[in-house]
Tab-separated table of C-alpha atoms in Angstrom:
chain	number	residue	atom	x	y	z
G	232	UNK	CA	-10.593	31.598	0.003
G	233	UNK	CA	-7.437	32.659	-0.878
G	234	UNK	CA	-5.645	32.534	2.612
G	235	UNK	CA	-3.496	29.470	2.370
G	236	UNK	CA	-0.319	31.406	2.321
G	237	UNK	CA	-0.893	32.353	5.693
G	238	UNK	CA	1.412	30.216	8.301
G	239	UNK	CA	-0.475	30.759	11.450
G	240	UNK	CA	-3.679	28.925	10.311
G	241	UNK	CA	-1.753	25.139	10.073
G	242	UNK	CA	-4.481	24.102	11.208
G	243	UNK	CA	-7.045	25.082	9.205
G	244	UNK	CA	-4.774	23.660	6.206
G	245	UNK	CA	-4.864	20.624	7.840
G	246	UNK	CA	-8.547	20.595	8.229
G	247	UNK	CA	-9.019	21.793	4.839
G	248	UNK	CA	-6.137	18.777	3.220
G	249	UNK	CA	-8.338	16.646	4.802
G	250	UNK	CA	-11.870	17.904	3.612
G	251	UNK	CA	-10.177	17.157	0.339
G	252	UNK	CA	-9.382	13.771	1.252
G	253	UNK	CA	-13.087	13.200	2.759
G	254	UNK	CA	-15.157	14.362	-0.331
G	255	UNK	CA	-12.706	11.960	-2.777
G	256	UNK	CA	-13.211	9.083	-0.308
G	257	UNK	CA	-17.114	9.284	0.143
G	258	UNK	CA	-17.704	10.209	-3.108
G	259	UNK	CA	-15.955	7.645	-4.758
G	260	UNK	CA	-16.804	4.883	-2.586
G	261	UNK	CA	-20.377	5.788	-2.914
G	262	UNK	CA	-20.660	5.751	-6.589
G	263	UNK	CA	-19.935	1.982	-7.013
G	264	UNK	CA	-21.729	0.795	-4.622
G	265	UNK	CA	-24.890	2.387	-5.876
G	266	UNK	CA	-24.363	1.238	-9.109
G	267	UNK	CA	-22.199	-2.047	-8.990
G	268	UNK	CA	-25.282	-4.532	-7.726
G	269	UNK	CA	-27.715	-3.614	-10.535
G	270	UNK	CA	-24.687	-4.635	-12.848
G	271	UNK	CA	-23.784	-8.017	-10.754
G	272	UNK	CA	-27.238	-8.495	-11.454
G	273	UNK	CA	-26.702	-7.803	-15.703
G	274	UNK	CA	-23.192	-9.878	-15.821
G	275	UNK	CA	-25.199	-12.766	-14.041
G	276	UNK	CA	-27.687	-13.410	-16.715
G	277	UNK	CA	-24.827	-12.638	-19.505
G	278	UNK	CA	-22.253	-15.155	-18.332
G	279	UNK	CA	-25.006	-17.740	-17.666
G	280	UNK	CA	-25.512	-17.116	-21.303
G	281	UNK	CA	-21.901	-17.604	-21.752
G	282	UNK	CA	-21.092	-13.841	-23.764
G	283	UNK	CA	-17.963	-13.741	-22.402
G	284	UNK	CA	-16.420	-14.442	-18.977
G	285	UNK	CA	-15.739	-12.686	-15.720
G	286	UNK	CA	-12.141	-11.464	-16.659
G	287	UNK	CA	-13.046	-9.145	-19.665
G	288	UNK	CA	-15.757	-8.243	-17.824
G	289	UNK	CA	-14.503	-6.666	-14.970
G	290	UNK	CA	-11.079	-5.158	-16.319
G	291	UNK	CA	-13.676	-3.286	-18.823
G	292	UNK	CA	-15.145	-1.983	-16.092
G	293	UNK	CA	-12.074	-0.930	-14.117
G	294	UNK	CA	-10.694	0.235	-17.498
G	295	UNK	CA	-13.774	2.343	-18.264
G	296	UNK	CA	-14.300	4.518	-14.768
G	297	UNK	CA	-10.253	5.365	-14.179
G	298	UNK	CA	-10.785	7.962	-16.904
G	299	UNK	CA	-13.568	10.058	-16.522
G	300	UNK	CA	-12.284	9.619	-12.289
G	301	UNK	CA	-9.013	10.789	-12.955
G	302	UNK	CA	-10.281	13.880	-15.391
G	303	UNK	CA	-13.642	14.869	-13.001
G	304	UNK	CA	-10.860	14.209	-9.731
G	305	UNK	CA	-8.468	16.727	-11.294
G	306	UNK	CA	-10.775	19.450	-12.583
G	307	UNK	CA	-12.029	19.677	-8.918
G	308	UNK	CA	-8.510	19.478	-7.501
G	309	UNK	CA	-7.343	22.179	-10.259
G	310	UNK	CA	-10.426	24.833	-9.073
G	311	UNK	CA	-9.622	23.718	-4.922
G	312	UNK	CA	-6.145	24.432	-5.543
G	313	UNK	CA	-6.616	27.318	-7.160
G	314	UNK	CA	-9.246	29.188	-5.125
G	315	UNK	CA	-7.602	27.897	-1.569
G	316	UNK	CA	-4.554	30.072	-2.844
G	317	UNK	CA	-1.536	27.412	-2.301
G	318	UNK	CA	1.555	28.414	-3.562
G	319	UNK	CA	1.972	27.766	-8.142
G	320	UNK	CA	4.940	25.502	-7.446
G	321	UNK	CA	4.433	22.149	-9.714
G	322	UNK	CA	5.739	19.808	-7.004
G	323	UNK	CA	3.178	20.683	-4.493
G	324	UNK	CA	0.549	20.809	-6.945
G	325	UNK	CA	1.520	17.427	-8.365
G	326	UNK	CA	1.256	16.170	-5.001
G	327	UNK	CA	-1.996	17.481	-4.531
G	328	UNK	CA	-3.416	16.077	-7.339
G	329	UNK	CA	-1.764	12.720	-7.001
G	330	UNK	CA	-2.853	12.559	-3.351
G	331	UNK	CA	-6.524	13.154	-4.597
G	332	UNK	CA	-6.516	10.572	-7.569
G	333	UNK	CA	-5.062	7.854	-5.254
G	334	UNK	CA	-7.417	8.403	-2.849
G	335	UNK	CA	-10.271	8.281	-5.698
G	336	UNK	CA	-8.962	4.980	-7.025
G	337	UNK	CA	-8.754	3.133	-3.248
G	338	UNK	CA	-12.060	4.343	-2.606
G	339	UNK	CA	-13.483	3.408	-5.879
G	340	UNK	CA	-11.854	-0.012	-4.999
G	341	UNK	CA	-13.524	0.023	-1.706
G	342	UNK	CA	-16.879	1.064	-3.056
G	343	UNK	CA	-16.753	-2.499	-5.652
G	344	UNK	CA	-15.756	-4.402	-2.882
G	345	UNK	CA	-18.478	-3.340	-0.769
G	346	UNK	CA	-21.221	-3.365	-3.851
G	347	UNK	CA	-20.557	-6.799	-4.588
G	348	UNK	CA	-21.253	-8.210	-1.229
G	349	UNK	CA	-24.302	-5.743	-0.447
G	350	UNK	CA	-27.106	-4.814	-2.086
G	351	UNK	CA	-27.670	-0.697	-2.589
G	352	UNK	CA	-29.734	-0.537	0.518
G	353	UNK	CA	-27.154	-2.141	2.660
G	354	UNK	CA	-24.225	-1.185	0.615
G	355	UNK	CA	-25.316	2.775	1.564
G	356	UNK	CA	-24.820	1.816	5.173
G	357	UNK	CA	-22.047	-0.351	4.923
G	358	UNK	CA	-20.207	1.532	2.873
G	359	UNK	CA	-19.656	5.232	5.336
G	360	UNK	CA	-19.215	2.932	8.223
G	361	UNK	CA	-16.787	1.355	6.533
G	362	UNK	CA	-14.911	4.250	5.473
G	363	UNK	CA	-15.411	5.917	9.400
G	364	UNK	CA	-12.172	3.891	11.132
G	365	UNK	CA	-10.275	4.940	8.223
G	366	UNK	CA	-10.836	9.532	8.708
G	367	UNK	CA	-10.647	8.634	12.742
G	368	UNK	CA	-7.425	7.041	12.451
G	369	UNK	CA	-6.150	9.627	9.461
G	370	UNK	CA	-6.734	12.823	11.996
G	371	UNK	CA	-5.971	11.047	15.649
G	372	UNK	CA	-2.971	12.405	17.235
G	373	UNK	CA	-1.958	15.757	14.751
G	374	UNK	CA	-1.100	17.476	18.268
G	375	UNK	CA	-0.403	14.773	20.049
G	376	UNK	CA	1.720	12.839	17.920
G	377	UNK	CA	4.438	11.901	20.944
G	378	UNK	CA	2.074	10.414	23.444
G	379	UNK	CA	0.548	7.528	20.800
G	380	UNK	CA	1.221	4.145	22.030
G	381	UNK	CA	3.348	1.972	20.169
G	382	UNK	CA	0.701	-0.549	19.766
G	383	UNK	CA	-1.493	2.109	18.163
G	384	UNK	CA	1.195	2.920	15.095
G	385	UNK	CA	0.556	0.488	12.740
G	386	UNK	CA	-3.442	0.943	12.568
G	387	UNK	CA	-2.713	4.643	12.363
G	388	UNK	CA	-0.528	4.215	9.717
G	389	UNK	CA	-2.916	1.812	7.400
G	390	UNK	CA	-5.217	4.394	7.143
G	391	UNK	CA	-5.336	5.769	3.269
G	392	UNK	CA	-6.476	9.034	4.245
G	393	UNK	CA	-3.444	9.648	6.420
């Protein structure tokens, strides 16, 4: 609380950047793939009965969660950066919060992706392991940046939580 003015704990910044980064991933990748197979199940028996097609259906559903994401993602970002004690400058905050939302929205992508192939029992496995390569290769190599292979750059850098 309150100490992240305090240069000799980069570390614990880092760590604490990257809690940030954790809860918006597995929160948000979570939530559709709870949710998303009981409604494949719904927009199955309304497009047999031709009510409208696949198109509408899913840009009202992308359409519909980005707001109450980006307003729930940004009241917790608002408290975090508030009580962690970073410095009021409105560049780093916008940062912050922009990190945080895009983060949101790729895992919310994620989280469809992975509740429209699996159902919610499968989906709850599928979707942390699927989410796991992604945080290992986002913190591998903060102190040892130098010695990573070549070879090992590009995975490192397709990580979104990096």
């Amino acid at each position: 609380f309150n100490r992240a003015n305090d240069g000799e704990m980069f570390f614990d910044h880092m760590k604490f950047c990257m809690g940030i980064i954790l809860f918006h991933a597995y929160t948000h990748v979570m939530v559709p793939v709870l949710t998303f197979p009981y409604e494949v199940k719904l927009l199955a028996k309304e497009h047999f009965n031709q009510w409208y097609s696949l198109k509408p259906y899913y840009l009202a559903l992308t359409l519909s969660r980005v707001p109450s994401l980006v307003i729930f993602s940004l009241l917790f970002l608002v408290i975090v950066y508030t009580m962690s004690g970073l410095p009021h400058d409105l560049d780093r905050f916008a940062v912050f919060c922009a990190v945080g939302i895009i983060t949101s929205l790729i895992a919310e992508g994620m989280g469809l992706a992975i509740g429209s192939v699996f159902n919610v029992t499968n989906g709850c496995a599928v979707g942390p392991m699927t989410l796991a390569p992604f945080l290992g290769f986002a913190i591998y190599g903060f102190d040892f940046a130098r010695t990573i292979p070549l070879w090992l750059w590009p995975m490192l850098k397709a990580s979104f939580m990096r």
